[in-house]
Amino acid sequence: MVKKIILAISFLSLQAVAQEHYTGISTSKRGGLVNGYLNPAELVNMNMKFDINLFNTSINFSNNKLTFSDLTKGDNLEDKFFSGSEATNVRIDGLILGPGLAFKNGNWAYAISTAANFKANLVNVDVALGNAIQNGNSSSLFSITNLNTTENQRLNATTWGEIDLSVARKLAEIGRHKVSAGATLKLLFPGAYANFSVNKLNGTLVNNFGNLGLTNASASVNLSYSGVLGKDFNDSGNFSDFFSQGINGVAADIGFTYTYKEADSNNYILNAGLSIKNIGSMKFKSDSNTSIDYNLNVNGSQVLDMNQFENVSSLSQLEEILMQPQNAPYFQKTKSTQSFTVKLPTTINLYADLKLAKKWFVTGSLLQKVVDDSKNNLVTAQNTYTLIPRFSGKLVEFFAPLTINEISGFTSGFGFRIAGFYIGSSSVISAATNNSKQADIYLGFRVGF
């Protein structure tokens, strides 16, 4: 199962090539719906009356094991995933901002927009366990691997759609100082979900010349799935199921901005903002839903056969194996439900855009998660810190993000905007050196007047 999951995640990343979407363009002086997605209060700072979003997409792959060179070569990816001693972490994160309209009228601004999200992750996977399962059944040696993990190891994937309703207002303007606030109500459409976790795994993995067995083991196990991701995790088409379960959740964003303007001008010297995003959850209620908690116990002379999991390609198939009579002594159900709730990844976003000289600006931003990725029924996020030098003209803009991500470390990128079209990446420069552990791209087109 581990091999199939790794290959699936690697395939998705190569198709797509930060948790912080639209880095550089989301703090553009142009303003509009993309800025409003970062902070709804930015809608009232638009320098146009209407902003019409046609299509915007942002997708990235970040990990703490593979470099960009490893991904493009594609050699021994499974082995490299479980190298070293640090737990393996992988994040694949995609966002599509679909058709949307923002309208500014005096001190108020309003917007309606659509979004589609998908995420696929490996979280805190123990390298000793991964190595043993990955290479054990092809080994001609006898080996013993002791497992003693305190983390909750997760395979997790989520897709969902949104219809977002936003409103923003200028609260006060005194001289060159302006303060604004905004909020977004998100109507959530769960699509598909998959989670398999093993928490606090302790035991001994014995490789008897290719026959893998787990002995003296204990752990808490969760298996949850909904929709097409429970049927086949390896089919990349399943990650495009965004709106299949109707409206079954709500979330909210709230934000504030402070602007210090130039004398006798609407142009700013400083624009700073604070937003809290994705406060809410969604309920998966598909007929194919399953959410089961198990206690894993392998005691005394008992041996759990690990080879039986090697060719598993879906969580529903894994569930069938766990239900077989020979596995019943090891997996005791403690909770089983058909519908379950998944929390969105709440984050705090803080940024400031400072004018240096004429059309030259620099932006500093912080994205801080307030959730624990190791918990089940929770969509993942990662902390990101960014510095963005930028040249900003009316029709042309260039920016070069310098980013530190929690998972992939330091990356550097480049992007540009021409009128309503933009394209960029926060890792393209570092990826060109083949040393980057992140690959991402974002692009879009919108019309403002």
mmCIF file of C-alpha atoms in Angstrom, residues 136-408:
data_model
loop_
_atom_site.group_PDB
_atom_site.id
_atom_site.type_symbol
_atom_site.label_atom_id
_atom_site.label_comp_id
_atom_site.label_asym_id
_atom_site.label_seq_id
_atom_site.Cartn_x
_atom_site.Cartn_y
_atom_site.Cartn_z
ATOM 1 C CA GLY A 136 10.890 -5.858 3.073
ATOM 2 C CA ASN A 137 9.033 -8.253 0.796
ATOM 3 C CA SER A 138 11.795 -8.106 -1.820
ATOM 4 C CA SER A 139 14.561 -8.679 0.724
ATOM 5 C CA SER A 140 16.566 -11.901 1.031
ATOM 6 C CA LEU A 141 17.764 -10.969 4.510
ATOM 7 C CA PHE A 142 16.506 -11.379 8.044
ATOM 8 C CA SER A 143 16.036 -8.128 9.939
ATOM 9 C CA ILE A 144 14.253 -6.687 12.959
ATOM 10 C CA THR A 145 12.992 -3.078 13.095
ATOM 11 C CA ASN A 146 11.865 -1.575 16.383
ATOM 12 C CA LEU A 147 9.073 0.973 16.056
ATOM 13 C CA ASN A 148 8.436 3.582 18.722
ATOM 14 C CA THR A 149 6.619 6.626 17.336
ATOM 15 C CA THR A 150 4.874 9.358 19.300
ATOM 16 C CA GLU A 151 3.349 11.029 16.205
ATOM 17 C CA ASN A 152 0.074 10.365 14.421
ATOM 18 C CA GLN A 153 1.122 9.136 10.979
ATOM 19 C CA ARG A 154 -1.438 10.085 8.323
ATOM 20 C CA LEU A 155 -2.321 9.523 4.717
ATOM 21 C CA ASN A 156 -4.918 12.198 3.989
ATOM 22 C CA ALA A 157 -6.696 13.677 0.972
ATOM 23 C CA THR A 158 -9.611 16.105 0.687
ATOM 24 C CA THR A 159 -11.529 17.837 -2.092
ATOM 25 C CA TRP A 160 -14.256 20.432 -1.744
ATOM 26 C CA GLY A 161 -15.903 23.367 -3.536
ATOM 27 C CA GLU A 162 -17.002 26.776 -2.313
ATOM 28 C CA ILE A 163 -19.361 29.621 -3.122
ATOM 29 C CA ASP A 164 -18.015 32.701 -1.315
ATOM 30 C CA LEU A 165 -20.052 35.790 -0.406
ATOM 31 C CA SER A 166 -17.975 38.779 0.707
ATOM 32 C CA VAL A 167 -18.577 42.263 2.021
ATOM 33 C CA ALA A 168 -16.083 44.953 3.030
ATOM 34 C CA ARG A 169 -16.356 48.519 4.309
ATOM 35 C CA LYS A 170 -14.099 51.464 4.993
ATOM 36 C CA LEU A 171 -14.455 52.044 8.725
ATOM 37 C CA ALA A 172 -12.571 55.299 9.084
ATOM 38 C CA GLU A 173 -10.379 57.698 7.112
ATOM 39 C CA ILE A 174 -8.569 60.453 8.974
ATOM 40 C CA GLY A 175 -6.091 62.427 6.941
ATOM 41 C CA ARG A 176 -3.672 59.960 5.358
ATOM 42 C CA HIS A 177 -4.833 57.032 7.522
ATOM 43 C CA LYS A 178 -7.537 54.559 6.471
ATOM 44 C CA VAL A 179 -8.901 51.474 8.246
ATOM 45 C CA SER A 180 -11.150 48.894 6.574
ATOM 46 C CA ALA A 181 -12.791 45.598 7.528
ATOM 47 C CA GLY A 182 -14.322 42.722 5.627
ATOM 48 C CA ALA A 183 -15.826 39.257 5.966
ATOM 49 C CA THR A 184 -16.512 36.291 3.721
ATOM 50 C CA LEU A 185 -19.162 33.618 4.246
ATOM 51 C CA LYS A 186 -18.210 30.355 2.533
ATOM 52 C CA LEU A 187 -20.840 27.813 1.529
ATOM 53 C CA LEU A 188 -18.950 24.511 1.444
ATOM 54 C CA PHE A 189 -19.588 21.595 -0.924
ATOM 55 C CA PRO A 190 -17.740 18.475 0.296
ATOM 56 C CA GLY A 191 -16.391 16.412 -2.580
ATOM 57 C CA ALA A 192 -14.335 13.449 -1.409
ATOM 58 C CA TYR A 193 -12.219 12.518 1.592
ATOM 59 C CA ALA A 194 -9.728 9.854 2.646
ATOM 60 C CA ASN A 195 -7.797 9.445 5.899
ATOM 61 C CA PHE A 196 -5.745 6.559 7.211
ATOM 62 C CA SER A 197 -3.782 7.170 10.389
ATOM 63 C CA VAL A 198 -1.716 5.174 12.856
ATOM 64 C CA ASN A 199 -1.159 6.999 16.139
ATOM 65 C CA LYS A 200 1.564 6.148 18.668
ATOM 66 C CA LEU A 201 2.706 2.957 16.972
ATOM 67 C CA ASN A 202 4.935 0.763 19.118
ATOM 68 C CA GLY A 203 6.088 -2.695 18.114
ATOM 69 C CA THR A 204 8.601 -4.825 16.283
ATOM 70 C CA LEU A 205 8.618 -5.392 12.539
ATOM 71 C CA VAL A 206 10.288 -8.684 11.626
ATOM 72 C CA ASN A 207 11.457 -9.349 8.074
ATOM 73 C CA ASN A 208 11.889 -13.116 7.742
ATOM 74 C CA PHE A 209 13.483 -13.294 4.277
ATOM 75 C CA GLY A 210 10.678 -11.298 2.654
ATOM 76 C CA ASN A 211 7.842 -12.270 4.985
ATOM 77 C CA LEU A 212 6.944 -9.201 7.045
ATOM 78 C CA GLY A 213 5.294 -9.594 10.423
ATOM 79 C CA LEU A 214 4.390 -7.116 13.180
ATOM 80 C CA THR A 215 4.743 -8.340 16.768
ATOM 81 C CA ASN A 216 4.274 -6.915 20.277
ATOM 82 C CA ALA A 217 2.491 -3.905 18.766
ATOM 83 C CA SER A 218 -0.051 -1.330 19.851
ATOM 84 C CA ALA A 219 -1.534 1.772 18.171
ATOM 85 C CA SER A 220 -4.710 3.745 17.575
ATOM 86 C CA VAL A 221 -5.899 3.457 13.971
ATOM 87 C CA ASN A 222 -8.415 5.565 12.046
ATOM 88 C CA LEU A 223 -9.841 4.723 8.626
ATOM 89 C CA SER A 224 -12.229 7.249 7.069
ATOM 90 C CA TYR A 225 -13.360 7.841 3.528
ATOM 91 C CA SER A 226 -16.144 9.460 1.552
ATOM 92 C CA GLY A 227 -16.886 9.569 -2.169
ATOM 93 C CA VAL A 228 -14.505 8.492 -4.906
ATOM 94 C CA LEU A 229 -11.306 8.813 -2.836
ATOM 95 C CA GLY A 230 -12.352 5.758 -0.851
ATOM 96 C CA LYS A 231 -12.545 3.677 -4.027
ATOM 97 C CA ASP A 232 -9.208 4.497 -5.636
ATOM 98 C CA PHE A 233 -6.598 6.839 -4.215
ATOM 99 C CA ASN A 234 -4.291 6.336 -7.205
ATOM 100 C CA ASP A 235 -6.636 7.759 -9.871
ATOM 101 C CA SER A 236 -5.749 11.440 -10.254
ATOM 102 C CA GLY A 237 -9.194 12.095 -11.740
ATOM 103 C CA ASN A 238 -10.717 11.468 -8.309
ATOM 104 C CA PHE A 239 -9.100 14.671 -7.062
ATOM 105 C CA SER A 240 -11.391 16.734 -9.321
ATOM 106 C CA ASP A 241 -14.562 15.800 -7.436
ATOM 107 C CA PHE A 242 -15.403 19.148 -5.820
ATOM 108 C CA PHE A 243 -19.171 19.752 -5.518
ATOM 109 C CA SER A 244 -20.704 16.257 -5.438
ATOM 110 C CA GLN A 245 -22.305 16.272 -1.964
ATOM 111 C CA GLY A 246 -24.173 19.584 -2.057
ATOM 112 C CA ILE A 247 -23.956 22.293 0.606
ATOM 113 C CA ASN A 248 -22.915 20.550 3.816
ATOM 114 C CA GLY A 249 -20.856 23.111 5.687
ATOM 115 C CA VAL A 250 -20.032 26.754 6.232
ATOM 116 C CA ALA A 251 -16.871 28.668 7.022
ATOM 117 C CA ALA A 252 -15.864 32.295 7.391
ATOM 118 C CA ASP A 253 -12.945 34.639 6.788
ATOM 119 C CA ILE A 254 -12.573 37.955 8.599
ATOM 120 C CA GLY A 255 -9.997 40.645 7.969
ATOM 121 C CA PHE A 256 -8.805 44.186 8.577
ATOM 122 C CA THR A 257 -6.487 46.542 6.689
ATOM 123 C CA TYR A 258 -4.604 49.692 7.580
ATOM 124 C CA THR A 259 -3.444 52.057 4.836
ATOM 125 C CA TYR A 260 -1.099 55.021 5.127
ATOM 126 C CA LYS A 261 -1.500 57.126 1.994
ATOM 127 C CA GLU A 262 0.705 59.608 0.221
ATOM 128 C CA ALA A 263 -0.137 63.267 0.717
ATOM 129 C CA ASP A 264 -2.842 64.478 -1.690
ATOM 130 C CA SER A 265 -3.039 61.060 -3.367
ATOM 131 C CA ASN A 266 -4.920 57.765 -3.126
ATOM 132 C CA ASN A 267 -1.645 55.884 -3.590
ATOM 133 C CA TYR A 268 -0.287 54.301 -0.461
ATOM 134 C CA ILE A 269 3.069 54.258 1.280
ATOM 135 C CA LEU A 270 2.045 51.353 3.510
ATOM 136 C CA ASN A 271 -0.765 48.844 3.227
ATOM 137 C CA ALA A 272 -0.968 46.246 6.004
ATOM 138 C CA GLY A 273 -3.531 43.566 6.706
ATOM 139 C CA LEU A 274 -4.586 40.877 9.133
ATOM 140 C CA SER A 275 -7.010 38.086 8.328
ATOM 141 C CA ILE A 276 -8.198 34.858 9.908
ATOM 142 C CA LYS A 277 -9.243 32.355 7.266
ATOM 143 C CA ASN A 278 -11.216 29.127 7.092
ATOM 144 C CA ILE A 279 -13.063 29.227 10.403
ATOM 145 C CA GLY A 280 -15.476 26.347 9.947
ATOM 146 C CA SER A 281 -16.057 22.746 8.918
ATOM 147 C CA MET A 282 -17.969 20.533 6.504
ATOM 148 C CA LYS A 283 -19.873 17.286 6.924
ATOM 149 C CA PHE A 284 -19.393 14.341 4.593
ATOM 150 C CA LYS A 285 -22.661 12.417 4.199
ATOM 151 C CA SER A 286 -22.163 10.212 1.126
ATOM 152 C CA ASP A 287 -23.802 6.777 1.058
ATOM 153 C CA SER A 288 -20.302 5.291 0.706
ATOM 154 C CA ASN A 289 -19.057 6.955 3.911
ATOM 155 C CA THR A 290 -17.041 5.056 6.485
ATOM 156 C CA SER A 291 -15.274 6.280 9.612
ATOM 157 C CA ILE A 292 -13.878 3.619 11.952
ATOM 158 C CA ASP A 293 -11.526 3.832 14.927
ATOM 159 C CA TYR A 294 -9.566 0.729 15.902
ATOM 160 C CA ASN A 295 -7.269 -0.301 18.706
ATOM 161 C CA LEU A 296 -4.366 -2.310 17.296
ATOM 162 C CA ASN A 297 -3.024 -4.933 19.685
ATOM 163 C CA VAL A 298 -0.603 -7.718 18.752
ATOM 164 C CA ASN A 299 0.426 -9.566 21.919
ATOM 165 C CA GLY A 300 2.654 -12.434 22.975
ATOM 166 C CA SER A 301 3.430 -14.852 20.170
ATOM 167 C CA GLN A 302 0.893 -13.262 17.787
ATOM 168 C CA VAL A 303 2.157 -12.011 14.402
ATOM 169 C CA LEU A 304 0.254 -9.648 12.102
ATOM 170 C CA ASP A 305 1.029 -10.448 8.438
ATOM 171 C CA MET A 306 2.101 -7.146 6.823
ATOM 172 C CA ASN A 307 2.503 -8.586 3.303
ATOM 173 C CA GLN A 308 -1.277 -8.685 2.912
ATOM 174 C CA PHE A 309 -1.317 -4.873 2.663
ATOM 175 C CA GLU A 310 1.261 -4.592 -0.147
ATOM 176 C CA ASN A 311 -1.145 -4.389 -3.123
ATOM 177 C CA VAL A 312 -3.866 -2.316 -1.464
ATOM 178 C CA SER A 313 -4.856 0.667 -3.658
ATOM 179 C CA SER A 314 -7.902 2.035 -1.805
ATOM 180 C CA LEU A 315 -9.167 2.535 1.721
ATOM 181 C CA SER A 316 -12.291 0.479 1.010
ATOM 182 C CA GLN A 317 -10.021 -2.421 0.049
ATOM 183 C CA LEU A 318 -8.018 -1.891 3.235
ATOM 184 C CA GLU A 319 -11.226 -1.963 5.257
ATOM 185 C CA GLU A 320 -12.135 -5.332 3.717
ATOM 186 C CA ILE A 321 -8.753 -6.768 4.737
ATOM 187 C CA LEU A 322 -9.121 -5.524 8.312
ATOM 188 C CA MET A 323 -12.537 -7.229 8.502
ATOM 189 C CA GLN A 324 -11.169 -10.642 7.534
ATOM 190 C CA PRO A 325 -11.314 -13.286 10.327
ATOM 191 C CA GLN A 326 -7.543 -13.692 10.601
ATOM 192 C CA ASN A 327 -7.175 -9.963 11.409
ATOM 193 C CA ALA A 328 -10.064 -9.663 13.850
ATOM 194 C CA PRO A 329 -7.915 -10.500 16.920
ATOM 195 C CA TYR A 330 -5.608 -7.562 16.156
ATOM 196 C CA PHE A 331 -8.036 -4.755 15.213
ATOM 197 C CA GLN A 332 -10.811 -4.010 17.721
ATOM 198 C CA LYS A 333 -13.362 -1.415 16.635
ATOM 199 C CA THR A 334 -13.933 1.324 19.196
ATOM 200 C CA LYS A 335 -16.101 3.671 17.123
ATOM 201 C CA SER A 336 -17.871 3.507 13.781
ATOM 202 C CA THR A 337 -19.976 6.206 12.079
ATOM 203 C CA GLN A 338 -21.304 6.785 8.572
ATOM 204 C CA SER A 339 -21.185 10.591 8.521
ATOM 205 C CA PHE A 340 -18.346 12.657 9.898
ATOM 206 C CA THR A 341 -17.219 16.277 10.131
ATOM 207 C CA VAL A 342 -13.906 17.608 8.797
ATOM 208 C CA LYS A 343 -12.491 20.916 9.991
ATOM 209 C CA LEU A 344 -10.913 23.371 7.549
ATOM 210 C CA PRO A 345 -7.299 24.549 8.087
ATOM 211 C CA THR A 346 -7.720 27.786 10.038
ATOM 212 C CA THR A 347 -4.804 30.186 9.496
ATOM 213 C CA ILE A 348 -3.746 33.662 10.607
ATOM 214 C CA ASN A 349 -2.437 35.813 7.761
ATOM 215 C CA LEU A 350 -0.405 38.941 8.488
ATOM 216 C CA TYR A 351 1.252 41.100 5.806
ATOM 217 C CA ALA A 352 2.539 44.583 5.032
ATOM 218 C CA ASP A 353 3.364 46.157 1.668
ATOM 219 C CA LEU A 354 5.770 49.104 1.888
ATOM 220 C CA LYS A 355 6.643 51.578 -0.856
ATOM 221 C CA LEU A 356 10.404 52.084 -1.100
ATOM 222 C CA ALA A 357 10.729 54.528 -4.011
ATOM 223 C CA LYS A 358 8.463 55.458 -6.904
ATOM 224 C CA LYS A 359 7.201 52.091 -8.253
ATOM 225 C CA TRP A 360 9.352 49.869 -6.036
ATOM 226 C CA PHE A 361 7.749 47.997 -3.136
ATOM 227 C CA VAL A 362 8.577 45.211 -0.702
ATOM 228 C CA THR A 363 6.038 42.919 0.958
ATOM 229 C CA GLY A 364 6.484 40.835 4.079
ATOM 230 C CA SER A 365 3.908 38.170 4.951
ATOM 231 C CA LEU A 366 3.301 35.463 7.522
ATOM 232 C CA LEU A 367 0.855 32.562 7.264
ATOM 233 C CA GLN A 368 0.508 30.790 10.619
ATOM 234 C CA LYS A 369 -1.701 27.742 11.087
ATOM 235 C CA VAL A 370 -3.677 27.429 14.306
ATOM 236 C CA VAL A 371 -4.472 23.729 13.844
ATOM 237 C CA ASP A 372 -2.568 20.532 14.563
ATOM 238 C CA ASP A 373 -1.942 18.567 11.343
ATOM 239 C CA SER A 374 -1.590 15.310 13.255
ATOM 240 C CA LYS A 375 -5.252 15.244 14.299
ATOM 241 C CA ASN A 376 -7.725 13.165 12.303
ATOM 242 C CA ASN A 377 -10.677 14.777 10.487
ATOM 243 C CA LEU A 378 -8.646 17.923 9.914
ATOM 244 C CA VAL A 379 -7.459 19.423 6.625
ATOM 245 C CA THR A 380 -3.737 20.202 6.741
ATOM 246 C CA ALA A 381 -1.907 23.532 6.499
ATOM 247 C CA GLN A 382 1.703 24.645 6.867
ATOM 248 C CA ASN A 383 3.421 27.756 8.175
ATOM 249 C CA THR A 384 4.917 30.078 5.549
ATOM 250 C CA TYR A 385 7.028 33.241 5.794
ATOM 251 C CA THR A 386 7.659 35.380 2.714
ATOM 252 C CA LEU A 387 9.547 38.499 1.595
ATOM 253 C CA ILE A 388 8.617 39.880 -1.851
ATOM 254 C CA PRO A 389 10.563 42.639 -3.642
ATOM 255 C CA ARG A 390 8.322 44.066 -6.342
ATOM 256 C CA PHE A 391 8.154 46.578 -9.201
ATOM 257 C CA SER A 392 4.571 47.735 -9.639
ATOM 258 C CA GLY A 393 3.343 49.816 -12.574
ATOM 259 C CA LYS A 394 -0.223 50.343 -13.685
ATOM 260 C CA LEU A 395 -0.159 47.673 -16.402
ATOM 261 C CA VAL A 396 3.082 45.800 -15.670
ATOM 262 C CA GLU A 397 4.302 44.234 -12.447
ATOM 263 C CA PHE A 398 7.271 42.013 -11.542
ATOM 264 C CA PHE A 399 7.856 40.242 -8.235
ATOM 265 C CA ALA A 400 10.408 37.796 -6.799
ATOM 266 C CA PRO A 401 9.151 35.901 -3.693
ATOM 267 C CA LEU A 402 11.648 34.637 -1.114
ATOM 268 C CA THR A 403 9.872 32.051 1.039
ATOM 269 C CA ILE A 404 10.498 29.778 3.986
ATOM 270 C CA ASN A 405 7.989 26.915 4.211
ATOM 271 C CA GLU A 406 7.530 24.648 7.201
ATOM 272 C CA ILE A 407 7.930 21.503 5.089
ATOM 273 C CA SER A 408 10.226 22.356 2.170
#
